[in-house]
Every structure is written in structure tokens, then in C-alpha cells.
PDB file of C-alpha atoms in Angstrom:
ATOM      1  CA  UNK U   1       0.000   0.000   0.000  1.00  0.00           C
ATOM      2  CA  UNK U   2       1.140   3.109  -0.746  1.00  0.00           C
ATOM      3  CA  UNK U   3       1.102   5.726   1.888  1.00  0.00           C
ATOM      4  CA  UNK U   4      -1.472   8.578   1.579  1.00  0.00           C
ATOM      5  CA  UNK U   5      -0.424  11.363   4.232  1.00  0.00           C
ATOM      6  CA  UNK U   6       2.740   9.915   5.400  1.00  0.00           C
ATOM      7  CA  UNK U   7       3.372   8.901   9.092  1.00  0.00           C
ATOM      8  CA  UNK U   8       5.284   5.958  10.731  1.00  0.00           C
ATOM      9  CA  UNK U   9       2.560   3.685  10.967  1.00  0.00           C
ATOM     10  CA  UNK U  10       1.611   3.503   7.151  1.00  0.00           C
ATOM     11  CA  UNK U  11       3.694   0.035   7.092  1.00  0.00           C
ATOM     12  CA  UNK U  12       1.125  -1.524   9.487  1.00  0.00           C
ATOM     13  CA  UNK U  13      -1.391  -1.770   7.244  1.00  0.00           C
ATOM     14  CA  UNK U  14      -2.728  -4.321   4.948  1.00  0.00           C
ATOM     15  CA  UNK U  15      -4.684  -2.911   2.088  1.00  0.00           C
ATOM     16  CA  UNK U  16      -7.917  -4.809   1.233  1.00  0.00           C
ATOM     17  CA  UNK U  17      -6.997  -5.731  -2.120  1.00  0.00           C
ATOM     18  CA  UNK U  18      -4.550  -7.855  -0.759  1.00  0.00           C
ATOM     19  CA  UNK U  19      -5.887  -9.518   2.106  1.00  0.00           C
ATOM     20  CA  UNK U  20      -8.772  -9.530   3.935  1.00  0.00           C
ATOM     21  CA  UNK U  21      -8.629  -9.951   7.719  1.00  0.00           C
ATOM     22  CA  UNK U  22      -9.737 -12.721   9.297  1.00  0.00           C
ATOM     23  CA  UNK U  23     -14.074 -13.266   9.826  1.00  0.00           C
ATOM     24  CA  UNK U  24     -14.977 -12.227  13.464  1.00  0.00           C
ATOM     25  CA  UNK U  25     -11.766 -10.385  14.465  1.00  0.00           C
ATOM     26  CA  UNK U  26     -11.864  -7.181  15.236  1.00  0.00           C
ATOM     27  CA  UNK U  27      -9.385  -4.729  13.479  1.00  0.00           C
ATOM     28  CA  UNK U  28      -8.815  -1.262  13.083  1.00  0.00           C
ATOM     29  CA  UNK U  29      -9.503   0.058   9.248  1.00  0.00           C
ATOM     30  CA  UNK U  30      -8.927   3.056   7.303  1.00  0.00           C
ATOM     31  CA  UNK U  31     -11.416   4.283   4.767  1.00  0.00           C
ATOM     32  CA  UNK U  32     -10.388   6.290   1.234  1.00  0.00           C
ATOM     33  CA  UNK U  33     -10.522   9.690   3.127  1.00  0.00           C
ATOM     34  CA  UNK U  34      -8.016   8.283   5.895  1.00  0.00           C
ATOM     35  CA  UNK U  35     -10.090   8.073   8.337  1.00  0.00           C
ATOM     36  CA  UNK U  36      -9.293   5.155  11.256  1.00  0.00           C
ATOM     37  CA  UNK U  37     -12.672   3.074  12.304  1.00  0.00           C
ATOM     38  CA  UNK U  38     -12.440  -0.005  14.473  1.00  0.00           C
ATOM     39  CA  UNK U  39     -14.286  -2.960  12.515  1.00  0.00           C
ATOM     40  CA  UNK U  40     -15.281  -6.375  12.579  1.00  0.00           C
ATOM     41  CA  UNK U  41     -15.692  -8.574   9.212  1.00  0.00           C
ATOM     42  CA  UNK U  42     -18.714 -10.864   8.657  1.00  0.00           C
ATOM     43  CA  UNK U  43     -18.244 -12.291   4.643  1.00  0.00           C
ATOM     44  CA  UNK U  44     -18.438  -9.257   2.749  1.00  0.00           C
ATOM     45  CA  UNK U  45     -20.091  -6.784   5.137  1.00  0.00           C
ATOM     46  CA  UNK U  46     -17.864  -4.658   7.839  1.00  0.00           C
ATOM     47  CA  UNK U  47     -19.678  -3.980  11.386  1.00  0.00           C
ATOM     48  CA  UNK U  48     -18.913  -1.897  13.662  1.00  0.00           C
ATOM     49  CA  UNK U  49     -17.084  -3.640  16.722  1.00  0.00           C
ATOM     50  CA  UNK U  50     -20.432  -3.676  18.606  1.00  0.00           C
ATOM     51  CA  UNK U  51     -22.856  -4.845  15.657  1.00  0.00           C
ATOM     52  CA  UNK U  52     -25.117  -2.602  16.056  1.00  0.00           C
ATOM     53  CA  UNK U  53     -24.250  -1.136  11.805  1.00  0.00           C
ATOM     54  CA  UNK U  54     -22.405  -2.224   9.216  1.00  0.00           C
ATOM     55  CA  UNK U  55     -20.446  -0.190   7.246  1.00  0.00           C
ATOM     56  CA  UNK U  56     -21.875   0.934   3.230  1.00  0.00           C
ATOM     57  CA  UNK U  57     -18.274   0.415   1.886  1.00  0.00           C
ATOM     58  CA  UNK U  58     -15.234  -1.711   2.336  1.00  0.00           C
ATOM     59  CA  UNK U  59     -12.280  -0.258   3.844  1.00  0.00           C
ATOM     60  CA  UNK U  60      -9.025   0.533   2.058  1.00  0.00           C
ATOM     61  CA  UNK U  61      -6.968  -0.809   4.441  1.00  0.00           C
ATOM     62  CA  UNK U  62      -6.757  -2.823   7.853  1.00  0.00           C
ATOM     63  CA  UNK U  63      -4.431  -4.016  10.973  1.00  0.00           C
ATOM     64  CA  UNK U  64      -4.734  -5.580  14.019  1.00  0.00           C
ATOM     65  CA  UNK U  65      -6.688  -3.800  16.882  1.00  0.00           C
ATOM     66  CA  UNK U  66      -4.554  -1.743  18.826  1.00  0.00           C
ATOM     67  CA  UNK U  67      -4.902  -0.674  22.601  1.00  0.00           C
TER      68      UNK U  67
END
């Protein structure tokens, strides 16, 4: 993945079109405006880590939940 607005983290991240991360696990994600939403995948929907909504669009990129 290329990076977008720079920073040390930009290696962390695994863009979607690569991989996808694993069903049930919940990971933090970027969207195409940069913007950082913790996620969980379910097929080919993205929920928020509660389930209460899933997402209309499919991140850019994802890593594993930080702290």
C-alpha cells in the first residue's frame, strides 16, 4: 500500500486488495478519506465492533486492533 499522508505507521497496514482480515476479528480500518474506524468482518459486510451497523463500503486498508 502506498502511503497517503505519510506517518510511521503507514507500514502496518494491509490494504484490502490484498488480504482480507480474518471473519470475526476485530481490526482497526482506514477508509479512502483516511479516516481510522475499528471494525469487525462478517463475509463481505464490515460492522462496527459492537454490531449494532455495518459499514456501506469496504475499507481501504486494515491491521490488528490496537490498545
Amino acid at each position: 500500500m502506498s502511503p497517503r499522508t505519510g506517518g510511521a505507521d503507514v507500514l502496518d497496514w494491509t490494504s484490502t486488495t490484498e488480504a482480507l482480515a480474518d471473519e470475526g476479528v476485530v481490526v482497526d480500518t482506514r477508509d479512502s478519506s483516511d479516516r481510522a474506524t475499528r471494525l469487525v468482518r462478517k463475509g463481505r459486510l464490515w460492522f462496527f465492533e459492537d454490531n449494532s451497523m455495518y459499514m456501506y463500503y469496504t475499507p481501504t486498508a486494515w491491521r490488528p486492533a490496537t490498545t
